[in-house]
mmCIF file of C-alpha atoms in Angstrom:
data_model
loop_
_atom_site.group_PDB
_atom_site.id
_atom_site.type_symbol
_atom_site.label_atom_id
_atom_site.label_comp_id
_atom_site.label_asym_id
_atom_site.label_seq_id
_atom_site.Cartn_x
_atom_site.Cartn_y
_atom_site.Cartn_z
ATOM 1 C CA MET A 402 84.935 157.534 9.598
ATOM 2 C CA ASN A 403 81.218 157.403 10.162
ATOM 3 C CA ILE A 404 79.669 160.785 9.566
ATOM 4 C CA PHE A 405 75.991 161.673 9.939
ATOM 5 C CA VAL A 406 74.645 164.968 8.374
ATOM 6 C CA LEU A 407 71.530 166.495 9.531
ATOM 7 C CA LEU A 408 69.451 167.787 6.637
ATOM 8 C CA LYS A 409 66.424 169.962 6.126
ATOM 9 C CA GLN A 410 64.568 170.636 2.981
ATOM 10 C CA THR A 411 63.567 174.341 2.667
ATOM 11 C CA PHE A 412 62.159 176.744 0.208
ATOM 12 C CA ASP A 413 64.204 177.589 -2.798
ATOM 13 C CA THR A 414 65.512 181.033 -1.709
ATOM 14 C CA GLU A 415 64.663 182.571 -5.149
ATOM 15 C CA GLU A 416 60.942 181.389 -4.541
ATOM 16 C CA GLN A 417 58.273 184.350 -3.881
ATOM 17 C CA VAL A 418 56.939 183.631 -0.355
ATOM 18 C CA ILE A 419 53.172 183.730 -0.230
ATOM 19 C CA ILE A 420 51.233 184.062 2.907
ATOM 20 C CA GLU A 421 47.400 183.260 3.286
ATOM 21 C CA ASN A 422 45.491 182.995 6.506
ATOM 22 C CA GLY A 423 48.775 183.237 8.551
ATOM 23 C CA LYS A 424 50.340 180.350 6.919
ATOM 24 C CA VAL A 425 52.904 180.185 4.058
ATOM 25 C CA VAL A 426 51.626 178.692 0.802
ATOM 26 C CA GLU A 427 53.576 175.565 -0.343
ATOM 27 C CA ASP A 428 51.621 174.746 -3.499
ATOM 28 C CA GLY A 429 53.806 174.873 -6.440
ATOM 29 C CA VAL A 430 56.870 175.756 -4.496
ATOM 30 C CA ARG A 431 60.292 174.440 -5.263
ATOM 31 C CA PHE A 432 62.127 172.892 -2.377
ATOM 32 C CA VAL A 433 65.708 172.428 -2.155
ATOM 33 C CA ILE A 434 68.479 171.278 0.471
ATOM 34 C CA ASN A 435 68.835 174.033 3.108
ATOM 35 C CA PRO A 436 72.002 176.021 1.679
ATOM 36 C CA TYR A 437 73.851 175.697 4.899
ATOM 37 C CA ASP A 438 73.164 171.765 5.165
ATOM 38 C CA GLU A 439 74.713 171.701 1.576
ATOM 39 C CA TYR A 440 78.058 172.726 3.104
ATOM 40 C CA ALA A 441 77.579 169.972 5.623
ATOM 41 C CA VAL A 442 76.956 167.367 2.993
ATOM 42 C CA GLU A 443 79.774 168.397 0.863
ATOM 43 C CA GLU A 444 82.296 168.506 3.901
ATOM 44 C CA ALA A 445 81.237 164.994 4.945
ATOM 45 C CA ILE A 446 81.816 163.570 1.568
ATOM 46 C CA GLN A 447 85.301 165.228 1.196
ATOM 47 C CA LEU A 448 86.293 163.820 4.685
ATOM 48 C CA THR A 449 85.318 160.264 3.611
ATOM 49 C CA GLU A 450 87.017 160.697 0.487
ATOM 50 C CA GLU A 451 90.116 161.458 2.351
ATOM 51 C CA TYR A 452 90.003 159.127 5.251
ATOM 52 C CA GLY A 453 87.412 156.598 4.111
ATOM 53 C CA GLY A 454 84.002 155.745 5.993
ATOM 54 C CA GLU A 455 80.484 156.321 5.340
ATOM 55 C CA VAL A 456 77.993 159.349 5.261
ATOM 56 C CA THR A 457 74.578 159.089 6.267
ATOM 57 C CA VAL A 458 72.109 162.034 5.823
ATOM 58 C CA VAL A 459 69.218 162.111 8.251
ATOM 59 C CA SER A 460 66.000 164.306 7.971
ATOM 60 C CA VAL A 461 62.569 164.612 9.571
ATOM 61 C CA GLY A 462 59.674 165.655 7.172
ATOM 62 C CA PRO A 463 56.988 164.703 4.773
ATOM 63 C CA GLY A 464 57.557 162.448 1.857
ATOM 64 C CA ARG A 465 58.699 165.266 -0.407
ATOM 65 C CA VAL A 466 61.903 165.320 1.664
ATOM 66 C CA GLU A 467 62.970 162.237 -0.137
ATOM 67 C CA GLU A 468 63.900 164.440 -3.147
ATOM 68 C CA ALA A 469 66.458 166.435 -0.950
ATOM 69 C CA LEU A 470 67.824 163.149 0.495
ATOM 70 C CA ARG A 471 68.399 161.789 -2.936
ATOM 71 C CA THR A 472 70.059 164.826 -4.145
ATOM 72 C CA ALA A 473 72.577 164.395 -1.157
ATOM 73 C CA LEU A 474 72.930 160.667 -2.191
ATOM 74 C CA ALA A 475 73.680 161.814 -5.793
ATOM 75 C CA MET A 476 76.359 164.410 -4.406
ATOM 76 C CA GLY A 477 78.087 161.370 -2.787
ATOM 77 C CA ALA A 478 76.432 160.239 0.537
ATOM 78 C CA ASP A 479 75.957 156.562 1.086
ATOM 79 C CA LYS A 480 72.659 156.168 2.626
ATOM 80 C CA ALA A 481 69.778 158.085 3.954
ATOM 81 C CA VAL A 482 67.124 158.013 6.796
ATOM 82 C CA LEU A 483 63.860 159.752 6.593
ATOM 83 C CA VAL A 484 61.653 160.089 9.684
ATOM 84 C CA GLU A 485 58.164 160.825 7.891
ATOM 85 C CA ASP A 486 55.796 160.205 10.720
ATOM 86 C CA LYS A 487 53.520 163.251 11.454
ATOM 87 C CA ALA A 488 53.834 162.426 15.155
ATOM 88 C CA CYS A 489 57.480 163.374 14.873
ATOM 89 C CA PHE A 490 56.696 166.991 13.246
ATOM 90 C CA GLY A 491 57.091 169.784 15.656
ATOM 91 C CA ASP A 492 59.286 172.629 16.575
ATOM 92 C CA GLU A 493 63.066 172.579 17.151
ATOM 93 C CA TYR A 494 62.688 170.530 20.355
ATOM 94 C CA THR A 495 60.826 167.909 18.808
ATOM 95 C CA THR A 496 63.182 167.501 15.769
ATOM 96 C CA SER A 497 66.083 167.697 17.988
ATOM 97 C CA LYS A 498 64.617 164.783 20.177
ATOM 98 C CA VAL A 499 63.823 162.614 17.098
ATOM 99 C CA LEU A 500 67.174 163.254 15.188
ATOM 100 C CA ALA A 501 69.122 162.237 18.427
ATOM 101 C CA THR A 502 67.131 159.158 18.933
ATOM 102 C CA VAL A 503 67.869 158.147 15.335
ATOM 103 C CA ILE A 504 71.751 158.544 15.885
ATOM 104 C CA ARG A 505 72.010 157.597 19.556
ATOM 105 C CA ASN A 506 72.429 153.716 18.937
ATOM 106 C CA ARG A 507 74.273 153.881 15.704
ATOM 107 C CA PRO A 508 78.299 154.216 15.616
ATOM 108 C CA PHE A 509 79.378 157.774 14.730
ATOM 109 C CA ASP A 510 82.522 159.814 14.773
ATOM 110 C CA LEU A 511 81.092 163.232 13.596
ATOM 111 C CA ILE A 512 77.732 164.858 13.048
ATOM 112 C CA LEU A 513 77.734 167.777 10.584
ATOM 113 C CA CYS A 514 74.741 170.208 9.857
ATOM 114 C CA GLY A 515 74.208 173.698 8.674
ATOM 115 C CA GLN A 516 74.486 176.525 11.231
ATOM 116 C CA MET A 517 70.730 177.454 10.490
ATOM 117 C CA ALA A 518 67.898 176.673 8.210
ATOM 118 C CA VAL A 519 67.148 179.639 5.857
ATOM 119 C CA ASP A 520 63.391 179.298 6.243
ATOM 120 C CA ASP A 521 63.051 179.738 10.205
ATOM 121 C CA GLY A 522 66.715 180.972 11.100
ATOM 122 C CA ALA A 523 66.394 179.372 14.353
ATOM 123 C CA ALA A 524 69.827 177.866 14.623
ATOM 124 C CA GLN A 525 68.804 175.564 17.425
ATOM 125 C CA VAL A 526 68.770 171.967 16.266
ATOM 126 C CA GLY A 527 72.441 171.262 15.879
ATOM 127 C CA THR A 528 73.218 172.517 19.442
ATOM 128 C CA ARG A 529 70.204 170.539 20.926
ATOM 129 C CA VAL A 530 71.156 167.414 19.205
ATOM 130 C CA ALA A 531 74.858 167.553 20.571
ATOM 131 C CA GLU A 532 73.440 168.361 24.217
ATOM 132 C CA LEU A 533 70.989 165.273 23.795
ATOM 133 C CA LEU A 534 73.854 163.076 22.866
ATOM 134 C CA ALA A 535 76.235 164.441 25.479
ATOM 135 C CA ILE A 536 79.086 165.433 22.997
ATOM 136 C CA PRO A 537 80.627 168.784 22.236
ATOM 137 C CA HIS A 538 79.782 171.077 19.496
ATOM 138 C CA VAL A 539 81.309 173.912 17.654
ATOM 139 C CA ALA A 540 79.196 176.363 15.662
ATOM 140 C CA THR A 541 79.754 178.362 12.327
ATOM 141 C CA ALA A 542 82.841 176.377 10.944
ATOM 142 C CA VAL A 543 84.510 177.887 8.015
ATOM 143 C CA ASP A 544 87.346 175.353 7.936
ATOM 144 C CA LEU A 545 87.711 171.774 9.417
ATOM 145 C CA GLU A 546 90.607 169.427 9.632
ATOM 146 C CA ILE A 547 90.735 166.138 11.324
ATOM 147 C CA ARG A 548 94.044 164.239 12.336
ATOM 148 C CA ASN A 549 94.154 161.345 14.900
ATOM 149 C CA GLY A 550 90.730 161.666 16.210
ATOM 150 C CA THR A 551 91.074 165.498 16.870
ATOM 151 C CA ALA A 552 89.273 168.099 14.922
ATOM 152 C CA THR A 553 90.653 171.645 14.403
ATOM 153 C CA ILE A 554 87.923 174.082 13.333
ATOM 154 C CA LYS A 555 88.026 177.563 12.421
ATOM 155 C CA ARG A 556 84.836 179.486 13.060
ATOM 156 C CA GLU A 557 83.530 182.998 12.715
ATOM 157 C CA SER A 558 82.950 185.101 15.819
ATOM 158 C CA GLU A 559 82.088 188.704 15.566
ATOM 159 C CA GLY A 560 84.096 189.222 12.507
ATOM 160 C CA ASN A 561 86.986 187.254 13.737
ATOM 161 C CA ILE A 562 88.343 183.625 13.389
ATOM 162 C CA GLU A 563 88.703 181.496 16.480
ATOM 163 C CA ILE A 564 90.460 178.348 16.327
ATOM 164 C CA ILE A 565 89.221 175.454 18.414
ATOM 165 C CA GLU A 566 90.405 171.991 18.873
ATOM 166 C CA ALA A 567 88.080 169.140 19.947
ATOM 167 C CA ASN A 568 87.903 165.448 20.288
ATOM 168 C CA LEU A 569 85.758 163.249 18.303
ATOM 169 C CA PRO A 570 82.786 162.375 18.551
ATOM 170 C CA LEU A 571 81.816 165.967 17.825
ATOM 171 C CA LEU A 572 78.977 167.915 16.166
ATOM 172 C CA VAL A 573 80.070 170.760 13.950
ATOM 173 C CA THR A 574 77.530 173.246 12.267
ATOM 174 C CA CYS A 575 78.642 174.740 8.901
ATOM 175 C CA GLN A 576 78.871 178.082 7.616
ATOM 176 C CA GLN A 577 79.262 179.626 4.158
ATOM 177 C CA GLY A 578 82.638 179.609 2.979
ATOM 178 C CA LEU A 579 83.465 176.118 4.347
ATOM 179 C CA ASN A 580 83.621 174.662 0.876
ATOM 180 C CA GLU A 581 81.912 174.803 -2.589
ATOM 181 C CA PRO A 582 79.217 172.052 -2.765
ATOM 182 C CA ARG A 583 79.282 169.999 -5.985
ATOM 183 C CA TYR A 584 76.497 169.636 -8.570
ATOM 184 C CA PRO A 585 75.637 165.997 -8.957
ATOM 185 C CA SER A 586 76.382 164.483 -12.222
ATOM 186 C CA LEU A 587 73.379 162.745 -14.177
ATOM 187 C CA PRO A 588 75.035 159.470 -13.643
ATOM 188 C CA ASN A 589 75.222 160.050 -9.954
ATOM 189 C CA LYS A 590 71.596 161.029 -9.938
ATOM 190 C CA MET A 591 70.795 157.628 -11.510
ATOM 191 C CA LYS A 592 73.044 155.770 -9.094
ATOM 192 C CA ALA A 593 71.350 157.525 -6.131
ATOM 193 C CA LYS A 594 67.907 156.177 -6.771
ATOM 194 C CA LYS A 595 69.175 152.818 -5.947
ATOM 195 C CA LYS A 596 71.037 153.937 -2.800
ATOM 196 C CA PRO A 597 69.479 152.875 0.558
ATOM 197 C CA LEU A 598 66.888 155.082 2.168
ATOM 198 C CA GLU A 599 65.532 153.907 5.537
ATOM 199 C CA ARG A 600 61.922 155.286 6.535
ATOM 200 C CA LEU A 601 61.212 155.388 10.078
ATOM 201 C CA THR A 602 57.979 156.132 12.411
ATOM 202 C CA VAL A 603 57.440 156.933 15.963
ATOM 203 C CA THR A 604 56.933 153.218 16.507
ATOM 204 C CA ASN A 605 60.228 152.177 14.890
ATOM 205 C CA LEU A 606 61.921 154.998 17.242
ATOM 206 C CA GLN A 607 59.976 153.524 20.423
ATOM 207 C CA MET A 608 59.233 157.190 21.314
ATOM 208 C CA GLU A 609 55.839 158.226 22.928
ATOM 209 C CA GLY A 610 53.678 161.251 22.295
ATOM 210 C CA MET A 611 54.528 163.184 25.417
ATOM 211 C CA GLU A 612 58.253 163.293 24.755
ATOM 212 C CA LEU A 613 57.629 164.353 21.167
ATOM 213 C CA ALA A 614 55.280 167.330 22.367
ATOM 214 C CA PRO A 615 56.710 170.586 20.902
ATOM 215 C CA LYS A 616 57.789 173.298 23.638
ATOM 216 C CA THR A 617 56.603 176.237 21.316
ATOM 217 C CA GLU A 618 53.548 177.119 19.161
ATOM 218 C CA MET A 619 53.755 179.467 16.022
ATOM 219 C CA LEU A 620 50.655 181.674 16.318
ATOM 220 C CA GLY A 621 50.841 183.086 12.649
ATOM 221 C CA VAL A 622 53.039 184.294 9.879
ATOM 222 C CA HIS A 623 52.944 187.829 8.584
ATOM 223 C CA MET A 624 54.675 189.715 5.840
ATOM 224 C CA THR A 625 56.749 192.812 6.862
ATOM 225 C CA PRO A 626 54.586 195.899 6.383
ATOM 226 C CA PRO A 627 55.494 197.852 3.250
ATOM 227 C CA LYS A 628 57.955 200.582 3.903
ATOM 228 C CA ALA A 629 56.604 204.174 3.900
ATOM 229 C CA PRO A 630 57.895 206.423 1.119
ATOM 230 C CA GLY A 631 60.652 208.946 1.887
ATOM 231 C CA ARG A 632 59.804 212.580 2.385
ATOM 232 C CA ILE A 633 61.972 215.444 1.113
ATOM 233 C CA LEU A 634 61.820 218.672 3.310
ATOM 234 C CA GLN A 635 61.333 221.891 1.269
ATOM 235 C CA GLY A 636 62.297 225.494 1.913
ATOM 236 C CA ASP A 637 65.587 227.027 3.189
ATOM 237 C CA VAL A 638 67.577 225.330 5.804
ATOM 238 C CA ARG A 639 66.005 227.044 8.972
ATOM 239 C CA GLU A 640 62.646 225.984 7.459
ATOM 240 C CA GLN A 641 63.736 222.417 6.929
ATOM 241 C CA VAL A 642 65.315 222.238 10.527
ATOM 242 C CA LYS A 643 62.015 223.462 12.028
ATOM 243 C CA GLU A 644 59.807 221.102 9.929
ATOM 244 C CA LEU A 645 62.094 218.020 10.875
ATOM 245 C CA ALA A 646 61.999 219.126 14.701
ATOM 246 C CA HIS A 647 58.212 219.098 14.091
ATOM 247 C CA LEU A 648 58.103 215.713 12.502
ATOM 248 C CA LEU A 649 60.246 213.993 15.041
ATOM 249 C CA HIS A 650 58.672 215.588 18.132
ATOM 250 C CA ASP A 651 55.046 215.817 17.195
ATOM 251 C CA GLU A 652 54.442 213.351 14.378
ATOM 252 C CA ARG A 653 56.621 210.462 15.092
ATOM 253 C CA ARG A 654 57.142 211.134 18.844
ATOM 254 C CA VAL A 655 60.741 209.969 18.763
ATOM 255 C CA VAL A 656 62.457 212.954 20.619
#
């Protein structure tokens, strides 16, 4: 079974986010594999351990993303592909076009990725890649079984569990609870340094600037305004009701 995992490197969720001049400061920040993508890597490895095959992790981003790909290789993935050409960096539209182009002419049975990235929460790339490759997709999987070319997926939906069957090839986005990602051992980290990592540019992909142009533009990033302190009303009940009505009607203008 040939499995591709779409992987994004994101801020460590324990890092403090600092914003200057409308941009997130990345200096000195620790980056990790997007936690939802870790579930995808782990699931792909478990499936190939059971059925055989190969796991390829694919990412689009700057050179620092190699660290995340090497971590996935240390977990047990077989090889990696990194598109590190700045011409391929854009919004979810651009990333999806690049990832689909990387995979399109390679044999695959299954594509896995996180249900969203924790840095932007867009949850678009998996769906877009499936659409571009003209294959079905199932979102937010918490259980995945494959038998005789058919996948049975349990997915979260409004607090309930839906059970869906779909034939391969298929794209599945992974949700917390699907598995428990393994920690790579030191020997596997050493082995991962020698596993193949293919680097691609826009020239290798035979893509042109117009088809990579993003469809959206981020105008700025701002922190949430600090929450105003609470206020305790004084006096007897009648006075408190009168004061509350005044606050809601005249000060806050919500009634």
